[in-house]
Structures are given as structure tokens and as C-alpha cells.
Coordinates of C-alpha atoms in Angstrom, one line a residue:
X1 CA 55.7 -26.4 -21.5
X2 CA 58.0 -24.4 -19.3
X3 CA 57.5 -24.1 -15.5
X4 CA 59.7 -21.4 -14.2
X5 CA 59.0 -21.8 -10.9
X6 CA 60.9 -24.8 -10.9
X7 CA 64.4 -23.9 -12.0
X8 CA 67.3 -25.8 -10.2
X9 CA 67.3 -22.6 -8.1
X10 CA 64.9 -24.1 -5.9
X11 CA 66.8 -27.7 -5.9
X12 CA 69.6 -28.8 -3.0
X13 CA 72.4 -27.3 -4.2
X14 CA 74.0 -30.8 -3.8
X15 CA 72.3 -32.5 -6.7
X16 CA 74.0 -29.8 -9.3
X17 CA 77.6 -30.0 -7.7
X18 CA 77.2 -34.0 -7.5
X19 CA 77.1 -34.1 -11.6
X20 CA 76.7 -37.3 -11.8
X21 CA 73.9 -39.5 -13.7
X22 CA 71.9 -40.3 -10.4
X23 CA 72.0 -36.2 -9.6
X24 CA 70.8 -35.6 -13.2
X25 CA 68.1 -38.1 -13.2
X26 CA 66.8 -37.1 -9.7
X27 CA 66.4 -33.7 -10.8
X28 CA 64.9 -34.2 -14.0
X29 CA 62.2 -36.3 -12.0
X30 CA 61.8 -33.6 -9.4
X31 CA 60.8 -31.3 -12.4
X32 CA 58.6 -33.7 -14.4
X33 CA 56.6 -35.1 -11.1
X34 CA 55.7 -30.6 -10.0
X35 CA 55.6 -29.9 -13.4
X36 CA 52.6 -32.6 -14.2
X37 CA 51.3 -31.2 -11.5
X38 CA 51.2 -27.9 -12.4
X39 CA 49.8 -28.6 -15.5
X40 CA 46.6 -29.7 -14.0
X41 CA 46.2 -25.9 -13.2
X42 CA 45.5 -24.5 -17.3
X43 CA 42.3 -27.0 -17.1
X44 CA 40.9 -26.2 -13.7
X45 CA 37.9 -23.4 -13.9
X46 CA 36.9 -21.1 -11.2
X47 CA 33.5 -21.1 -12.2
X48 CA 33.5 -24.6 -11.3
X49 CA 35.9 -26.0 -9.9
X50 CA 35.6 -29.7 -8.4
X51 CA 35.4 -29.5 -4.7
X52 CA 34.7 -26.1 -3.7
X53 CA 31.8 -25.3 -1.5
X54 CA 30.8 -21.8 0.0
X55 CA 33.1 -22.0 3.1
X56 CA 36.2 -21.3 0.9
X57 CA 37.3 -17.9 -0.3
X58 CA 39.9 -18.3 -3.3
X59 CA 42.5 -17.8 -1.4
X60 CA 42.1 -20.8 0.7
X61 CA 41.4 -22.7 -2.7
X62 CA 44.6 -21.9 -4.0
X63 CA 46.4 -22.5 -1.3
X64 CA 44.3 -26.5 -1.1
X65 CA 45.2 -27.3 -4.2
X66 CA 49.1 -26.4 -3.9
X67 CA 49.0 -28.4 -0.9
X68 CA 47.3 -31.3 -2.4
X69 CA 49.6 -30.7 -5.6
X70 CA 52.5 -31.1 -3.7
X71 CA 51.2 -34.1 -1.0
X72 CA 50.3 -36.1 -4.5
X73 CA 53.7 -35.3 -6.1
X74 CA 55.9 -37.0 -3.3
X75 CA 53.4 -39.8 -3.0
X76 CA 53.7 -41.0 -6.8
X77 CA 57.6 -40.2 -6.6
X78 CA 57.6 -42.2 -3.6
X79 CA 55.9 -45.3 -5.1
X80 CA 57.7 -44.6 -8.4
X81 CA 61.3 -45.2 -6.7
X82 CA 60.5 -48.0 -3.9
X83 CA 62.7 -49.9 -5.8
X84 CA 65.8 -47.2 -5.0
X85 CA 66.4 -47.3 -1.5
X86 CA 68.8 -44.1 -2.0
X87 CA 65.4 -42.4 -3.0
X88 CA 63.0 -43.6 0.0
X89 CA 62.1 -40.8 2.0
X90 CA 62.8 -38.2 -0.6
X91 CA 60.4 -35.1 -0.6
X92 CA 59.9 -32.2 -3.4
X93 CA 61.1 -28.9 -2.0
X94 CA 57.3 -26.8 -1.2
X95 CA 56.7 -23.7 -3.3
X96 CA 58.7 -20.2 -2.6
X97 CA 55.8 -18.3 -1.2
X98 CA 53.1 -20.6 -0.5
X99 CA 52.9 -22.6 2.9
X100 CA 52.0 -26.1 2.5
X101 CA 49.3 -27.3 4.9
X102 CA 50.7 -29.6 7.8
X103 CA 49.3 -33.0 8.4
X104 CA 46.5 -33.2 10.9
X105 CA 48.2 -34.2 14.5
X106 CA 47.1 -37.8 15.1
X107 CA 46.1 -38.0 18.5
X108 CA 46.9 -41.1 20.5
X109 CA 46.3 -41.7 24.0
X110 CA 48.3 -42.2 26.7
X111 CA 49.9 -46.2 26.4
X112 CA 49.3 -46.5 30.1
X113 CA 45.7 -46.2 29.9
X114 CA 43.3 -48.2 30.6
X115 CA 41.2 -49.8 27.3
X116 CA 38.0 -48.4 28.8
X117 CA 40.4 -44.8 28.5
X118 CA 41.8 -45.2 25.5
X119 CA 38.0 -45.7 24.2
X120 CA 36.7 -42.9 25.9
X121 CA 39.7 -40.6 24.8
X122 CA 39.0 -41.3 21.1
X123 CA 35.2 -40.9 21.9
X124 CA 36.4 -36.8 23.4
X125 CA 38.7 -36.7 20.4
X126 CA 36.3 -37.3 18.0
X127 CA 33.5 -34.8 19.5
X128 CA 36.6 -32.3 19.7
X129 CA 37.0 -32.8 15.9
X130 CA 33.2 -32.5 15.2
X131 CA 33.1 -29.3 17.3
X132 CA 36.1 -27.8 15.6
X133 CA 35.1 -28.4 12.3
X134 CA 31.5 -26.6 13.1
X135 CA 33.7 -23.4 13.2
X136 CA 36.4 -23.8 11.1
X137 CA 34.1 -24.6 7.9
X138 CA 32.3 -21.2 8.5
X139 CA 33.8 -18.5 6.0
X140 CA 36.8 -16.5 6.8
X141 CA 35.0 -12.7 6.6
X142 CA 32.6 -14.6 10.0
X143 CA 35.3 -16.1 11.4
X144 CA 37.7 -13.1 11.5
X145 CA 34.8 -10.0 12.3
X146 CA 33.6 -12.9 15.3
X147 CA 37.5 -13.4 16.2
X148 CA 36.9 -17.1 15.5
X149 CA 40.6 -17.6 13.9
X150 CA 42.2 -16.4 16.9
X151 CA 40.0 -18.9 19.5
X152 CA 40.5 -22.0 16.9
X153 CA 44.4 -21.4 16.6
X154 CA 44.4 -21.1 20.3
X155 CA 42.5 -24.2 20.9
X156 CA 44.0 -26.0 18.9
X157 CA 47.5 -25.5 19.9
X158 CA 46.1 -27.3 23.3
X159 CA 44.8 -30.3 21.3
X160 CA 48.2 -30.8 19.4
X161 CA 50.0 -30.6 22.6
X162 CA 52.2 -34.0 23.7
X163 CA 50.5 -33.8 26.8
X164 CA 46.8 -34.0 25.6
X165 CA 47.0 -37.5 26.0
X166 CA 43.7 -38.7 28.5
X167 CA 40.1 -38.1 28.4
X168 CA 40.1 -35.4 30.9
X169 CA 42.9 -33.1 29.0
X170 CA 40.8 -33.7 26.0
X171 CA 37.7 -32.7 27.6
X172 CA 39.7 -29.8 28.7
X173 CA 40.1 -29.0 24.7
X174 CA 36.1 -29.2 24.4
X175 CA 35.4 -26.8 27.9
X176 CA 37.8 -24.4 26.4
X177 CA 36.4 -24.0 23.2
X178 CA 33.2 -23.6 24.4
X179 CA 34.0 -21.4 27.0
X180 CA 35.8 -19.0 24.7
X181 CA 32.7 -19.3 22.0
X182 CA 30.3 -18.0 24.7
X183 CA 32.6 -15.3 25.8
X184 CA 32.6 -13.7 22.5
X185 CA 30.9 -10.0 23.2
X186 CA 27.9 -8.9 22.0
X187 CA 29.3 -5.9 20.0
X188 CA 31.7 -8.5 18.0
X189 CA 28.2 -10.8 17.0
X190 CA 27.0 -7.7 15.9
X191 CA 29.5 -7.2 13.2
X192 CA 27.9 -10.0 11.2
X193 CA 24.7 -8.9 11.0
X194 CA 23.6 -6.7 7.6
X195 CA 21.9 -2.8 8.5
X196 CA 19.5 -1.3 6.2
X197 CA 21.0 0.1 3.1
X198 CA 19.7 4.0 1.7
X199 CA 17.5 3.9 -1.4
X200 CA 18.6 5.1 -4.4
X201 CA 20.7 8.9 -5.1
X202 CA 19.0 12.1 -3.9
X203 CA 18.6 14.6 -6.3
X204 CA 19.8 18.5 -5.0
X205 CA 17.2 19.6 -7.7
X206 CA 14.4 19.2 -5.1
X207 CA 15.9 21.4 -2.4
X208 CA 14.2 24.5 -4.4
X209 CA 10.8 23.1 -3.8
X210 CA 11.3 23.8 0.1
X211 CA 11.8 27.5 -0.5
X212 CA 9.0 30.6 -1.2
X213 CA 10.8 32.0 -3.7
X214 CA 10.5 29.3 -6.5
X215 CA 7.3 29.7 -8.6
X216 CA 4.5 27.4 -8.6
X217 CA 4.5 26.2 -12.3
X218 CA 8.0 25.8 -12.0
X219 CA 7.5 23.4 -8.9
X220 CA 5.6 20.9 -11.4
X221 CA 8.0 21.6 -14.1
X222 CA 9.6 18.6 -15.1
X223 CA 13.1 20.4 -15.3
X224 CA 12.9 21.2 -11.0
X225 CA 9.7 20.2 -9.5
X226 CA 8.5 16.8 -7.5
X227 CA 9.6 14.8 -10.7
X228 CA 12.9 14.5 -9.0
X229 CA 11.0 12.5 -6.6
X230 CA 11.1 8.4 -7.5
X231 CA 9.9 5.6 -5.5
X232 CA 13.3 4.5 -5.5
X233 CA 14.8 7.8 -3.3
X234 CA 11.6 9.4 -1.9
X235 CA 12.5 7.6 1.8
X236 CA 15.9 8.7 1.4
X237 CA 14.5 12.4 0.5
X238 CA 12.3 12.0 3.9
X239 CA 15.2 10.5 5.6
X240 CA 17.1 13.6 4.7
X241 CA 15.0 16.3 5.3
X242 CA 12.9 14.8 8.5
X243 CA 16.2 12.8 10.2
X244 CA 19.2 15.0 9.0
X245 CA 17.7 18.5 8.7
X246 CA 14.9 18.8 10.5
X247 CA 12.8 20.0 8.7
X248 CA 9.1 19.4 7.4
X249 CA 8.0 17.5 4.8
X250 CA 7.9 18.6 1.4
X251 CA 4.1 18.0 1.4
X252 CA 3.8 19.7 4.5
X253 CA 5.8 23.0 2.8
X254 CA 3.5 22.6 -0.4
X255 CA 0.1 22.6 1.2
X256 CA 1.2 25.6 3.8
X257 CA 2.0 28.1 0.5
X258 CA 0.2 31.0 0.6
X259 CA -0.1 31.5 -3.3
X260 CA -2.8 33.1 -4.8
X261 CA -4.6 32.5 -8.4
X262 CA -6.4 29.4 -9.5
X263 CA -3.5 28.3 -11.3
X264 CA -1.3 28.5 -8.8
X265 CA -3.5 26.0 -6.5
X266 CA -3.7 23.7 -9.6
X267 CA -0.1 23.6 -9.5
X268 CA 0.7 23.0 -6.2
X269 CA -2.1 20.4 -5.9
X270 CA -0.9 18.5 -8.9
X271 CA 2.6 18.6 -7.0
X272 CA 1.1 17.3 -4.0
X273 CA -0.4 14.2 -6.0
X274 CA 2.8 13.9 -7.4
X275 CA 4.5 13.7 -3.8
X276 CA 2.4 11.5 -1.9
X277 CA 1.5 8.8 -4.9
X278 CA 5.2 8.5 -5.1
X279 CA 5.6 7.4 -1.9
X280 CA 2.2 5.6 -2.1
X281 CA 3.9 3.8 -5.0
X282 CA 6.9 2.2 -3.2
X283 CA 4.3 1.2 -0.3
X284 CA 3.3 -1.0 -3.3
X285 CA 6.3 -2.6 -3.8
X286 CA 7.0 -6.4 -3.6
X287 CA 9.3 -5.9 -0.4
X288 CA 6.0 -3.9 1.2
X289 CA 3.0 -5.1 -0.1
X290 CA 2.7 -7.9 2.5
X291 CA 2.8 -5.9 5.3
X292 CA -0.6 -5.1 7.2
X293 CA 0.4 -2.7 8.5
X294 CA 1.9 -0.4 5.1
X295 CA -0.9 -1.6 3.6
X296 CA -3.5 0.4 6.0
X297 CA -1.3 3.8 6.0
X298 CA -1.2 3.5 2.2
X299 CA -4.7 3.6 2.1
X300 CA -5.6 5.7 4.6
X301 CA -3.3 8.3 3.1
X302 CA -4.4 7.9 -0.2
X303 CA -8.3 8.7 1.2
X304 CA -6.7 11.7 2.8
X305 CA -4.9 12.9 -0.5
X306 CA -8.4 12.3 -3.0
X307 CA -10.4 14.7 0.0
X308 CA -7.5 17.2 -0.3
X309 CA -7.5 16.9 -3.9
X310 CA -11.5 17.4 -4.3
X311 CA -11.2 20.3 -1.3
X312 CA -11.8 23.1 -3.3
X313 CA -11.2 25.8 -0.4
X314 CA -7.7 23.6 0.7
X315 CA -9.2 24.0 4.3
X316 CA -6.5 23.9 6.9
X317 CA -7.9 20.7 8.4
X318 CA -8.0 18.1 4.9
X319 CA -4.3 19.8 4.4
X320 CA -2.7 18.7 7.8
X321 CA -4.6 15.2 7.6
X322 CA -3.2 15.1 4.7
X323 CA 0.3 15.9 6.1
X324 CA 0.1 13.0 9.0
X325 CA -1.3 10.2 6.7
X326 CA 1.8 10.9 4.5
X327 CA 4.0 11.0 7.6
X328 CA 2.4 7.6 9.4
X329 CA 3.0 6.3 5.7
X330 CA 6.6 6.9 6.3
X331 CA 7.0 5.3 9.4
X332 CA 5.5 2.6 8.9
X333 CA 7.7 2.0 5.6
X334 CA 10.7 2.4 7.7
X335 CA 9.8 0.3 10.0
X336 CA 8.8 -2.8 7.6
X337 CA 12.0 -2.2 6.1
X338 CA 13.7 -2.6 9.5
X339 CA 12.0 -5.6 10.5
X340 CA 12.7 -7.6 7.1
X341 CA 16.7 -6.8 7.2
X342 CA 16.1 -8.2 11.1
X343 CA 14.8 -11.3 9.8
X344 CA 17.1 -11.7 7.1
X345 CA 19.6 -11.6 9.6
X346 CA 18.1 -14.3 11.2
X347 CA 18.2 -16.4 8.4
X348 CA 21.5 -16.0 8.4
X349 CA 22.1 -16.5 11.6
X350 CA 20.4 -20.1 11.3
X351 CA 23.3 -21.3 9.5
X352 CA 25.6 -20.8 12.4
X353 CA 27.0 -23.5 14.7
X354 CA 24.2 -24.3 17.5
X355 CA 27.2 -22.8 19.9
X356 CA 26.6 -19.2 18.0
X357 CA 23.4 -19.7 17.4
X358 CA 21.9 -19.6 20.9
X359 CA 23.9 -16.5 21.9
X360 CA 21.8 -14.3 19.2
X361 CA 18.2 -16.1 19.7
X362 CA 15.8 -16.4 22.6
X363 CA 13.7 -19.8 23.9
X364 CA 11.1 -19.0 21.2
X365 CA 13.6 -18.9 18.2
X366 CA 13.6 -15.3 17.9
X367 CA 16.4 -12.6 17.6
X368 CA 17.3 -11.3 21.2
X369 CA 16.0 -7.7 22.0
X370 CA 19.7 -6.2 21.3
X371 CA 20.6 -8.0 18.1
X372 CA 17.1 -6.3 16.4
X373 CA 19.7 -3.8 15.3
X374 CA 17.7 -2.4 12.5
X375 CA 13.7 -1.8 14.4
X376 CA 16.3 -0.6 17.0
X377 CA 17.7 2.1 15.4
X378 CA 15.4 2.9 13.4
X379 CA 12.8 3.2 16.2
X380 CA 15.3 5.6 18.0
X381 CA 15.7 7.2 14.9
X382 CA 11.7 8.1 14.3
X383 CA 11.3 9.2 17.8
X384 CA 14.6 11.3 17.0
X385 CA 12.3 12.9 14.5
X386 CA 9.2 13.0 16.7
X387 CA 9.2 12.1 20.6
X388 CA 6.8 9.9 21.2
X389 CA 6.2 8.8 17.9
X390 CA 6.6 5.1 18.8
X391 CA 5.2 5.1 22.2
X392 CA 5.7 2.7 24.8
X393 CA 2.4 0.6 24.3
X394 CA 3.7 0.2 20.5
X395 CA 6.6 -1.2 21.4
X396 CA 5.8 -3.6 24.0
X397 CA 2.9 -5.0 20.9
X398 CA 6.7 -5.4 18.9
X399 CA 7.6 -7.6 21.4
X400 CA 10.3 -4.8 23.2
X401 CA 10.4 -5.2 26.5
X402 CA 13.8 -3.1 27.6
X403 CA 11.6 -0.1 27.0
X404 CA 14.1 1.9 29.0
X405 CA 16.4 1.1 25.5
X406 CA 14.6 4.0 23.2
X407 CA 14.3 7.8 23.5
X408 CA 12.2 10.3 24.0
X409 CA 9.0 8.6 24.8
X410 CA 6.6 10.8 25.8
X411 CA 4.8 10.1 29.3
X412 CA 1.2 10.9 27.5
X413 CA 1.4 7.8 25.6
X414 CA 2.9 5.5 28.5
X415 CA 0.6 2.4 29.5
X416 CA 1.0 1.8 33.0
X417 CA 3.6 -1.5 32.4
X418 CA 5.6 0.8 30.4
X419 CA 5.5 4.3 33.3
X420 CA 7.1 1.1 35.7
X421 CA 9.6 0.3 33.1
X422 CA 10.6 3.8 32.3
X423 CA 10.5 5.1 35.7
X424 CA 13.7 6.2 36.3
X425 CA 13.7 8.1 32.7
X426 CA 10.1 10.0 33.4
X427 CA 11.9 11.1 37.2
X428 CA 15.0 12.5 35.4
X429 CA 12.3 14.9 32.9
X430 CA 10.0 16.0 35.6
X431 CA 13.6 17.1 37.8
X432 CA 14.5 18.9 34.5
X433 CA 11.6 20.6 33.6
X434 CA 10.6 21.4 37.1
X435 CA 14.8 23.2 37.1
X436 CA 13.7 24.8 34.0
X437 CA 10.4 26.3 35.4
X438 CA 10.7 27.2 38.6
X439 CA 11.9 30.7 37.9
X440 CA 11.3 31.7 41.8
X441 CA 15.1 31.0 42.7
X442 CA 16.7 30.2 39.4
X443 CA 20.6 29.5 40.2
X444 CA 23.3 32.6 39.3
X445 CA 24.5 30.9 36.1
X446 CA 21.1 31.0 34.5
X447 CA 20.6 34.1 36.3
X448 CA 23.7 35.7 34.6
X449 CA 22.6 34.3 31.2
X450 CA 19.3 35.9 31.3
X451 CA 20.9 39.2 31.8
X452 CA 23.5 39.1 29.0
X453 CA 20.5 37.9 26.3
X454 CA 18.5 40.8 27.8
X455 CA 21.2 43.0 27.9
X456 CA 22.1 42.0 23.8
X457 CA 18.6 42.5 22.8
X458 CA 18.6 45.8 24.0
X459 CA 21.6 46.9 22.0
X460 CA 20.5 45.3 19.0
X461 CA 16.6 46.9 19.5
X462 CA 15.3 43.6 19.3
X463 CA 12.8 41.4 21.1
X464 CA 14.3 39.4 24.0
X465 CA 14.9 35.9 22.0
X466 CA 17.2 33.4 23.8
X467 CA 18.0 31.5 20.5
X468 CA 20.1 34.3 19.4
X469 CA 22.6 34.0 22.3
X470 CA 25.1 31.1 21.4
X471 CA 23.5 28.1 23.1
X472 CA 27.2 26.9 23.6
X473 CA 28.5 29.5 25.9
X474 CA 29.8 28.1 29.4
X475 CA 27.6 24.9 28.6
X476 CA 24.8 26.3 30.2
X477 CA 21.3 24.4 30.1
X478 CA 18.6 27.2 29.1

């Protein structure tokens, strides 16, 4: 078997001009000895190799086992010629492109120490090692998004120094890589931790259903109508059309329909049922089922949807209980799925070092306030939707306690710990909405803008209606 990595190209030049038996016979072995080790190569599997763990990618594999190739090949050419002393302390050139791994610096103390120093050096030495190894075994995606290969190659340029020689510049070592661990910033630990992902592909099909104009047997059609719906992408359709577009629900637009004909109310009705039990369905899932709190809005919204259902007038009332149980329904869905991608997270984070770990979890164990990325946003996303619709009280029951955190909580809904904590928040609306209705003095800006929408509405023959004056113009707060 040929090895053409290991042509005389790679060889002292020497040992080819020498031509002589000794030149020959030191090539040929410098061949044989990489080439048995390369061989070993053709059997080894990655599927399961011998050795690896999780902690290496396979780049790091690869680069291990050349290393290890090439430390082996010198020692059994080594022992093979202790009998030549022109041979002694020969060594096999390294690989073109691949670095071999330097030996370990062996520490030793300073000679002039006492023994009781030399003990307690190799005592800091060996909690340096322990500590070092805690980081260095994690995987390279942690260590590089957490900037832990930077801080270890730092650190450890200070341990290999000559002058690390006595317990105290060893305990230096130690200080310093702790002291850079716990000065890592929040906003780097949060690149480790997973985000909930969308569900499933929205279908355009089912942007028809939100319009007057499609009929009503074709919204139950399974060509365009709720059929597009899945329990696999009806939170992504709410996510879209609640979050994204602001607008209402698709049962909300179904029930409103002013159709007329006994058919027509049997074929919006049947796409209602469709709708909801869809999203009643994926309440039912394995990831959901568990959860109290799904489990209640599921069926509170599936007694809602059998009294619309059996409502043979539709009255307006069953139709917009209808319309919140689906809504609550939704919530709480999104925030179940929030919490489990929090705790996953904390699973993971379990695995850290105890360093890393007790920069992401509080005395109790649990995820710090601003590493609860995903109830986070996605409570700032709902009230996005809806102010208020996660109200102070709710959140200090999740165990949030920097109310001051979220958006647009509405002072209606404040208990009185939460008006203290939001304070300075409830002052800054009551300045603004007293600006915007005090209409006594109202300053020359606004005064101006007034009388260029009244002035447009009056060319146009229109009603006076702010909204169609460009919101934009001069920045001005109407």
C-alpha cells in the first residue's frame, strides 16, 4: 500500500544526498514506522471509534489521533534503534498541514523552596489542572459562543510561564481563571441557550378565509378552506396573523360574517369546528397534555365551541365567548411551550462546570429571571398582541419579580406589589395621556398638525380622520 504523503519530499534533504546504506536504511524506516501508522486509519470507524466521547468534534478527533500516530511512531523507532547511538534522538518529520499537539508543560517548583512549598505548589497545580480540564472538556461550539478558548489560551500561557514556579503565582493561575469565568457577560451566556422553534409551514391558501369576498361553501372546501389549518402550523397561523399582522383571529373573522341562508351558517359553523378543534387538538399533544393549565383552556373552550355550535340564533354573546376561550387557548399554549424550552435549557445548563453553572441559576436551583429567555419573550410578545394580557399579578404567580421587565401592563390589572414595582412606568402613561388630553393649551406643533389634517379633509370632502395624515411627518406624537 502506497502512502503518498510520505514521499522523500518530506525527508532532510541530507539523507538523499548522503546515498549511502545508513541514509537508505534510515529512510526506508522513516516510511515503514508512519506508514504502519497510517494504516491503522482504513480500520478505524466513525460510528465508533475507540475513545471518543461527546466533548470532541471530528476535527479535534483527527487531529488526536495524528498526534498520537506520530508520538507512537518515534517512540517504537526510538526503542527499535537504542542499539545505534547515531539514531538516538531521531524524530519523524510531523505531517504538512496538521499541527501536532505539544507535550503538557511539566510544572516544577521553584528548587529553593521549602518541602512544605514544593507540597503545597503541586497541591495548586493539581487544582489548576482539575479546574482547567472542567472547561476545556466542554465542546468547542460552548466554548467558542461563551469565549471560553480565548480565557483558556490566556490562562494558560500564565501557567506555562518559567516564572510560575511557587504556590502563590500558581494560585495566581486559579484567581485568574476564575475571575475571567465570572466576568463573562450575560448576553455571551445567552448564546447557548436554545429559543423556541416555529411549528410547521404556513399555508398562503388560508389568507382567503380572512376576506368577505370568498364564499362560504368554498371556506369549508377542502381545496381553500380551514383544512389548510393542521395542528402542526395553527400556532404559527395565530402567530402570524395576531403577532405579525395584527389582525383578528380567523375564528373571530368567521363568527362576525354577516351571511345569510341556512346553508351558509352550516358552512361557516362547520369551519368554526374545524378551527378551534384543530387547535384543541395540539393542546392534546404529548408536549401539552401535562400542563394544568392547557388542560383547563382546552376545555373551557371546547364547552364554549359545543354552546356556539348548538346556538341556533349565533347570538353575539356564545360567538365572542367563543372567540376568547380560543384566544386564552392560545396563550396558554404559547406559554407552556416557552416554559418547557426554559427548562430544557436548564437541563442543559446542569452539565456545565459548577463555575458556569451558578452564573445562570439562583439559591433555589432555578434559571435566573433574565436567562428565562423564552416566558420572556414570549410574555412580551402576548402583551405585544394585547396589553395587559399577562398582568402583573400573573407574573409575580410565575415567579417574575423585575415586573418593570415586560410591556404594556395595564394599571387595571396591577396588584398593589406590582403598582410599587411599576411605578415609574404607570407615572410615564398618566404624563402621556394627560399631554394627549388636555386639549386646553395643546403646544404649536400639535396645534399645526391639527390644522393641516383639518385643512386636507376639507379638500378631499371627507370626515376629519387623523389616520390619513402620515403619522411620520416631523415625528410628531398625535
Amino acid at each position: 500500500m502506497s502512502f503518498s504523503f510520505f514521499s522523500p519530499t518530506y525527508v532532510d534533504n541530507y539523507w538523499i544526498k548522503d546515498r549511502t546504506f545508513f541514509s537508505d536504511m534510515k529512510l526506508g524506516l522513516t516510511n515503514a514506522a508512519l506508514g504502519s501508522e497510517l494504516n491503522m486509519l482504513h480500520s478505524w470507524s466513525f460510528n465508533n471509534p475507540f475513545g471518543i466521547t461527546q466533548q470532541y468534534d471530528i476535527g479535534s478527533l483527527l487531529a488526536g489521533f495524528w498526534n498520537t500516530a506520530y508520538k507512537n511512531a518515534n517512540a517504537t523507532f526510538s526503542m527499535n534503534m537504542m542499539n545505534m547511538p547515531m539514531m538516538q534522538g531521531f524524530q519523524f518529520p510531523a505531517m504538512p498541514g496538521v499541527q501536532t499537539i505539544p507535550p503538557t508543560v511539566e510544572k516544577e517548583p521553584d528548587k529553593e523552596l521549602t518541602d512544605e512549598e514544593k507540597k503545597e505548589f503541586q497541591t495548586k497545580k493539581d487544582a489548576f489542572n482539575k479546574l482547567y480540564k472542567e472547561y476545556d472538556e466542554l465542546d468547542s461550539e460552548t466554548k467558542k459562543a461563551l469565549g471560553l478558548d480565548k480565557i483558556l489560551k490566556s490562562v494558560k500561557t500564565d501557567y506555562d510561564a518559567e516564572s510560575n514556579n511557587t504556590p502563590e503565582t500558581m494560585q495566581k493561575c486559579i484567581n485568574t481563571l476564575k475571575e475571567k469565568i465570572s466576568n463573562i457577560k450575560s448576553e455571551d451566556l445567552k448564546k447557548i441557550l436554545s429559543k423556541t422553534q416555529s411549528e410547521g409551514v404556513r399555508d398562503d391558501r388560508i389568507d382567503a378565509l380572512y376576506t368577505d369576498s370568498i364564499t362560504p361553501d368554498k371556506i369549508y372546501s377542502s381545496l381553500i378552506g380551514a383544512s389548510v389549518l393542521k395542528s402542526d402550523n395553527i400556532i404559527l397561523e395565530l402567530d402570524t396573523t395576531l403577532g405579525k399582522k395584527h389582525k383578528p383571529t380567523l375564528v373571530e373573522v368567521l363568527t362576525q360574517r354577516k351571511d345569510s341562508g341556512k346553508e351558509d351558517v352550516k358552512f361557516i359553523k362547520d369551519s368554526v369546528d374545524k378551527v378551534v378543534s384543530t387547535l384543541i387538538e395540539r393542546a392534546n399533544e404529548d408536549d401539552l397534555r401535562d400542563s394544568e393549565s392547557v388542560r383547563n383552556a382546552s376545555s373551557t373552550l371546547a364547552d364554549k365551541l359545543k354552546a356556539y355550535m348548538e346556538d341556533k340564533k349565533c347570538t353575539q354573546e356564545n360567538k365572542t365567548a367563543l372567540v376568547e376561550a380560543f384566544e386564552n387557548l392560545y396563550k396558554e399554549i404559547k406559554l407552556e411551550l416557552a416554559r418547557k424550552q426554559d427548562k430544557a435549557n436548564l437541563d442543559k445548563i446542569e452539565e456545565l462546570p459548577e463555575g458556569l453553572q451558578a452564573k445562570y441559576v439562583d439559591e433555589n436551583g432555578n434559571l435566573k429571571e433574565e436567562f428565562r429567555i423564552n416566558e420572556k419573550e414570549t410574555i412580551n410578545f402576548l402583551n405585544g398582541i394585547k396589553k395587559g394580557w399577562i398582568n402583573a399579578q400573573e407574573l409575580a404567580a410565575s415567579g417574575f419579580k423585575e415586573v418593570k421587565a415586560f410591556t404594556n401592563l395595564t394599571a387595571a390589572s396591577i396588584s398593589q406589589k406590582g403598582r410599587d414595582e411599576v411605578k415609574e412606568e404607570d407615572t410615564t402613561a398618566e404624563q402621556e395621556n394627560k399631554e394627549e388630553t388636555t386639549e386646553s393649551k395643546p403646544n404649536i406643533f400639535k396645534r399645526l398638525w391639527n390644522k393641516v389634517c383639518e385643512c386636507y379633509s376639507t379638500l378631499t370632502n371627507m370626515e376629519t380622520n387623523y389616520d390619513v395624515c402620515d403619522p411620520s411627518f416631523l415625528h410628531i406624537k398625535r
